[in-house]
mmCIF file of C-alpha atoms in Angstrom:
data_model
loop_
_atom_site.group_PDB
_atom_site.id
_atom_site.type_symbol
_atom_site.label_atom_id
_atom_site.label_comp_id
_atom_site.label_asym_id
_atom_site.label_seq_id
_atom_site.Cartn_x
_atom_site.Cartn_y
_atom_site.Cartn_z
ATOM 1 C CA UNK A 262 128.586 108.316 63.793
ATOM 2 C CA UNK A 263 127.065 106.875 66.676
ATOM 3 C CA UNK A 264 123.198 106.187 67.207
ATOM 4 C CA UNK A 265 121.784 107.550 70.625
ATOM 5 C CA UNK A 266 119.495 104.798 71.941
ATOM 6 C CA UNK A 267 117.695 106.926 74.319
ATOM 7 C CA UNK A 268 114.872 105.334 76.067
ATOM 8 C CA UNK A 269 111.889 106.189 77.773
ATOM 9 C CA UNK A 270 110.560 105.167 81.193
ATOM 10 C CA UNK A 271 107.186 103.790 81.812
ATOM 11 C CA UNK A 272 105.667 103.618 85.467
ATOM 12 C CA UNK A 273 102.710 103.214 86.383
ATOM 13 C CA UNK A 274 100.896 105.316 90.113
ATOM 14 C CA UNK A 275 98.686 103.281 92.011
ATOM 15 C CA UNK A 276 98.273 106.678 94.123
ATOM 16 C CA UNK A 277 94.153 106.798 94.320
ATOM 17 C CA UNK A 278 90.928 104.733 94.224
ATOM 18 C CA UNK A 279 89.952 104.758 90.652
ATOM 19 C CA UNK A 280 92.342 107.185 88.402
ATOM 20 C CA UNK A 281 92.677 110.600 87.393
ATOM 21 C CA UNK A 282 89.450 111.250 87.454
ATOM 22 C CA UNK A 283 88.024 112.566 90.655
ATOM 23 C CA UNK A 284 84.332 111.399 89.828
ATOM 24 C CA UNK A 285 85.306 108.116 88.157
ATOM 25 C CA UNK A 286 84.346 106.151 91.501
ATOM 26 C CA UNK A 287 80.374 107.653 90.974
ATOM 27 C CA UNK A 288 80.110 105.827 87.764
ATOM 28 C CA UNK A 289 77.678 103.194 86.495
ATOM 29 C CA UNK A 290 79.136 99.880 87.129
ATOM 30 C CA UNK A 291 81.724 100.763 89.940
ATOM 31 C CA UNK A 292 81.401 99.098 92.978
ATOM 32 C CA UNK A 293 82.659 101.126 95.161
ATOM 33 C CA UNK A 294 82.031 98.277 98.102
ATOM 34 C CA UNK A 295 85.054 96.472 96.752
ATOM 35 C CA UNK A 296 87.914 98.909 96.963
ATOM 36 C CA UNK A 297 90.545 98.290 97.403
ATOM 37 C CA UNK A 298 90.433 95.764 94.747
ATOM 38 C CA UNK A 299 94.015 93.658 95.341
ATOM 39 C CA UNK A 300 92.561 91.869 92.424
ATOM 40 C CA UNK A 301 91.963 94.437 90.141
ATOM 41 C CA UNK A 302 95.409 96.366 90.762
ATOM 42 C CA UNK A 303 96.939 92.999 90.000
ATOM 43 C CA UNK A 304 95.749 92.934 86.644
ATOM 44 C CA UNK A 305 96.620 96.155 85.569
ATOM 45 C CA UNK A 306 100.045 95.473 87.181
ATOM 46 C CA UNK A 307 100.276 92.477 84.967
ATOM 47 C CA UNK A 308 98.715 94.536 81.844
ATOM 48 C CA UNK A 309 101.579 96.951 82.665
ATOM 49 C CA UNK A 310 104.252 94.687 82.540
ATOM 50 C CA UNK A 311 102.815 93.446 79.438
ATOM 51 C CA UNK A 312 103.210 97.053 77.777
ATOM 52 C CA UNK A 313 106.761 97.115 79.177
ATOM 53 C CA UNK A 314 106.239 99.572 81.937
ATOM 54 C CA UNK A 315 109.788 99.609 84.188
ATOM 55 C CA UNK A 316 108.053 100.486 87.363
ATOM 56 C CA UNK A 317 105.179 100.621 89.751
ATOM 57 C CA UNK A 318 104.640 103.231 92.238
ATOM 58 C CA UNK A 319 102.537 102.347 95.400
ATOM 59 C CA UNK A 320 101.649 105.814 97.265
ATOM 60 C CA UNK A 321 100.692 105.683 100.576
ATOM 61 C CA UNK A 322 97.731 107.733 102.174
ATOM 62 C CA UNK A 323 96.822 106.439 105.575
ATOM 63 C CA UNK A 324 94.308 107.822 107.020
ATOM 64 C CA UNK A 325 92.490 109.478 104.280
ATOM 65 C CA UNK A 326 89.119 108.701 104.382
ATOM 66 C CA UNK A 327 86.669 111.091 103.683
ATOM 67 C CA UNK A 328 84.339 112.452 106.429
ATOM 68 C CA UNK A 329 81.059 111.425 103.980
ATOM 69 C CA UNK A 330 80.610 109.851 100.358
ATOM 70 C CA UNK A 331 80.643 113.491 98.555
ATOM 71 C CA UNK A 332 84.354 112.701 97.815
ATOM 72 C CA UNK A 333 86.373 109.603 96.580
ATOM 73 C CA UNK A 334 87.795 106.777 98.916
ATOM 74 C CA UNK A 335 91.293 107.041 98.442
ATOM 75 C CA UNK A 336 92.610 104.919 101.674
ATOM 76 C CA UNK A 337 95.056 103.051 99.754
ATOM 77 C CA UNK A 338 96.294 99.108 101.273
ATOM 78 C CA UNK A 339 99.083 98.548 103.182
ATOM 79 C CA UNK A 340 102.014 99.468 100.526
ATOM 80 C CA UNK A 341 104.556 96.781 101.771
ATOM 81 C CA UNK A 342 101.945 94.319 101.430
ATOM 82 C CA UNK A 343 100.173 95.373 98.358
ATOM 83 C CA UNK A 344 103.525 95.341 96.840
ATOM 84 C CA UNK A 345 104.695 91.738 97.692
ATOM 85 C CA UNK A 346 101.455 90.797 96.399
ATOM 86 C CA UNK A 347 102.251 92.576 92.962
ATOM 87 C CA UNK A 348 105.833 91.300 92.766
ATOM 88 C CA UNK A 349 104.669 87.932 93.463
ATOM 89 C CA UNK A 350 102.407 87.856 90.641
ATOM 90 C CA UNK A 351 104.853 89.418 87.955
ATOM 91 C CA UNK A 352 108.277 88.367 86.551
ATOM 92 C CA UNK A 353 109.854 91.716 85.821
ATOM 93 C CA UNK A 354 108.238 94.839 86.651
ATOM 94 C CA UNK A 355 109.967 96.877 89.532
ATOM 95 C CA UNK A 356 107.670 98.475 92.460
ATOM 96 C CA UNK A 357 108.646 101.510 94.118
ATOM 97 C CA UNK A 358 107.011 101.430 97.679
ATOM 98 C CA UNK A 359 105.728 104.277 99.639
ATOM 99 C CA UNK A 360 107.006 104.116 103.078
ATOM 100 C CA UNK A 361 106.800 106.604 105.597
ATOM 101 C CA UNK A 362 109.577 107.465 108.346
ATOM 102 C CA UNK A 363 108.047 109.255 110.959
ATOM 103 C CA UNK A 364 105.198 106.330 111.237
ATOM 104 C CA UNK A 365 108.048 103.396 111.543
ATOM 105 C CA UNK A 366 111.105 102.168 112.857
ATOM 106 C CA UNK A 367 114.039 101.528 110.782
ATOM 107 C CA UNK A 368 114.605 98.410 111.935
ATOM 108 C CA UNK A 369 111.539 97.059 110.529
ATOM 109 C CA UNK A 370 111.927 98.929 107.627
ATOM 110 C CA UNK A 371 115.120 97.668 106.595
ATOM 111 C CA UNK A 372 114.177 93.944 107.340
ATOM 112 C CA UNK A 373 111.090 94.656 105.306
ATOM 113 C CA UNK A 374 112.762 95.879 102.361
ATOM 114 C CA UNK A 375 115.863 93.726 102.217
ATOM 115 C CA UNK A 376 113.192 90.512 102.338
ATOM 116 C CA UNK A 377 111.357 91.601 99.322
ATOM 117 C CA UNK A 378 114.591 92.513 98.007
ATOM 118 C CA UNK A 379 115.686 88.565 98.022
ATOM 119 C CA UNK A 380 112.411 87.141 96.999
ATOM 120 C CA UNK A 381 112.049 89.399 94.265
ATOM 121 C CA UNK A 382 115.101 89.786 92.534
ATOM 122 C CA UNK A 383 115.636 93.495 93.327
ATOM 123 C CA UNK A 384 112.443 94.867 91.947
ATOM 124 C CA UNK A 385 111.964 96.704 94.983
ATOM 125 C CA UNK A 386 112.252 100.254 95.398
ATOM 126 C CA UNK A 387 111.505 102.925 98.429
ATOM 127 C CA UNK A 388 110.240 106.075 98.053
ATOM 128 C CA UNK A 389 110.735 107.060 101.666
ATOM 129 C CA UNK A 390 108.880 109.949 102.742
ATOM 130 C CA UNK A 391 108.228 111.944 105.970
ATOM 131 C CA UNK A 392 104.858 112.039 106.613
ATOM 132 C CA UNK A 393 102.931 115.509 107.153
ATOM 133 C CA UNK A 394 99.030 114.896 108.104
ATOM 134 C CA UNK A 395 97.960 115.592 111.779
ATOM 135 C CA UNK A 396 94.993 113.427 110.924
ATOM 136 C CA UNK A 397 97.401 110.584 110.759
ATOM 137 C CA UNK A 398 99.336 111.591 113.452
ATOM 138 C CA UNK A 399 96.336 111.519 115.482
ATOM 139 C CA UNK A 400 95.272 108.220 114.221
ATOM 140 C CA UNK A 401 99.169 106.527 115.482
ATOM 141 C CA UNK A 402 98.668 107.912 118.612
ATOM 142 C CA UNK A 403 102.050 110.088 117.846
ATOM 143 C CA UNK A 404 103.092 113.991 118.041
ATOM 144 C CA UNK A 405 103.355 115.059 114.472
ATOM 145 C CA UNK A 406 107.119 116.764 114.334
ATOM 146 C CA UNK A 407 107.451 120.024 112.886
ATOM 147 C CA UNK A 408 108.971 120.130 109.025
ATOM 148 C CA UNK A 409 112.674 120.827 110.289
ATOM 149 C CA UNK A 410 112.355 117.987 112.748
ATOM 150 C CA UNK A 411 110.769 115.524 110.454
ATOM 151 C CA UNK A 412 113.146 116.275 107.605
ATOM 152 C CA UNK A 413 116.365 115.738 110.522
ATOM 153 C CA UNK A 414 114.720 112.619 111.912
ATOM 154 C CA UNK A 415 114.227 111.067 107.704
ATOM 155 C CA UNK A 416 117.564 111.865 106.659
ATOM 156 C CA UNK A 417 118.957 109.920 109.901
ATOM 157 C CA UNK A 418 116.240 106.999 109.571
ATOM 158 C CA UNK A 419 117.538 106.996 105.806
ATOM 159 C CA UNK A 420 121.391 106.869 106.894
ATOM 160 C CA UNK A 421 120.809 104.180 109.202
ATOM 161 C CA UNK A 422 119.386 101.779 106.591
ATOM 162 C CA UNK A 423 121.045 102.206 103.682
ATOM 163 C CA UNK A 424 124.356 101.174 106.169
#
């Protein structure tokens, strides 16, 4: 008889401010002046690689910034940056990296990715994603392309850099 060794997998969403919990950032004791906190998502990437978490996942929202403080600042950092920052600062925890095609060039993509690739020993990941907001649209200075477009234009940016 054989034993199935099935195995869950952990990852951890760095896709907000402060968590779940939409009011979290109004708490006692947040300082809401210091996000993003680099620092902070640092150590709970190293706590999560510590509880044997497989994976990061680095969302990207540009452009989201609330019109007044009623809601929670969820501008997230660069994601390329934020996660060469994480990967340099942990041994063996993979990052998958938000990365938009309609905002970017493949070029620069590809030469992004493949160079974290190499210093990090393949942790790297892309979650590649179109892009939908007008808001950022506006905010690039670019037309946003309707959904058939967009989806055309991402499945050729994808094609050209996984050759």
């Amino acid at each position: 008889m054989t034993e199935n060794k099935k195995q869950m997998l952990l990852g951890l969403g760095f896709t907000g401010a402060y968590g779940a919990n939409a009011k979290a950032w109004k708490s006692e004791g947040v300082n809401s002046n210091t996000y993003p906190d680099i620092k902070a998502d640092i150590r709970y990437d190293q706590l999560a690689e510590k509880g044997k978490f497989q994976f990061l996942f680095v969302g990207d929202f540009p452009g989201a910034v609330p019109d007044d403080n009623s809601h929670v600042p969820s501008m997230t950092l660069e994601p390329i940056i934020t996660s060469t920052t994480i990967l340099q600062q942990t041994k063996h925890i993979g990052v998958a990296s938000t990365v938009h095609t309609q905002w970017n060039f493949p070029y620069t993509v590809a030469r992004q990715f493949k160079g974290i690739d190499l210093m990090s020993g393949g942790r790297i990941a892309w979650n590649a994603v179109t892009g939908s907001s007008p808001k950022v649209a506006e905010h690039l200075g670019v037309n946003l392309m309707d959904s058939k477009s967009r989806y055309e234009n991402h499945y050729e940016f994808v094609e050209f850099i996984l050759k």
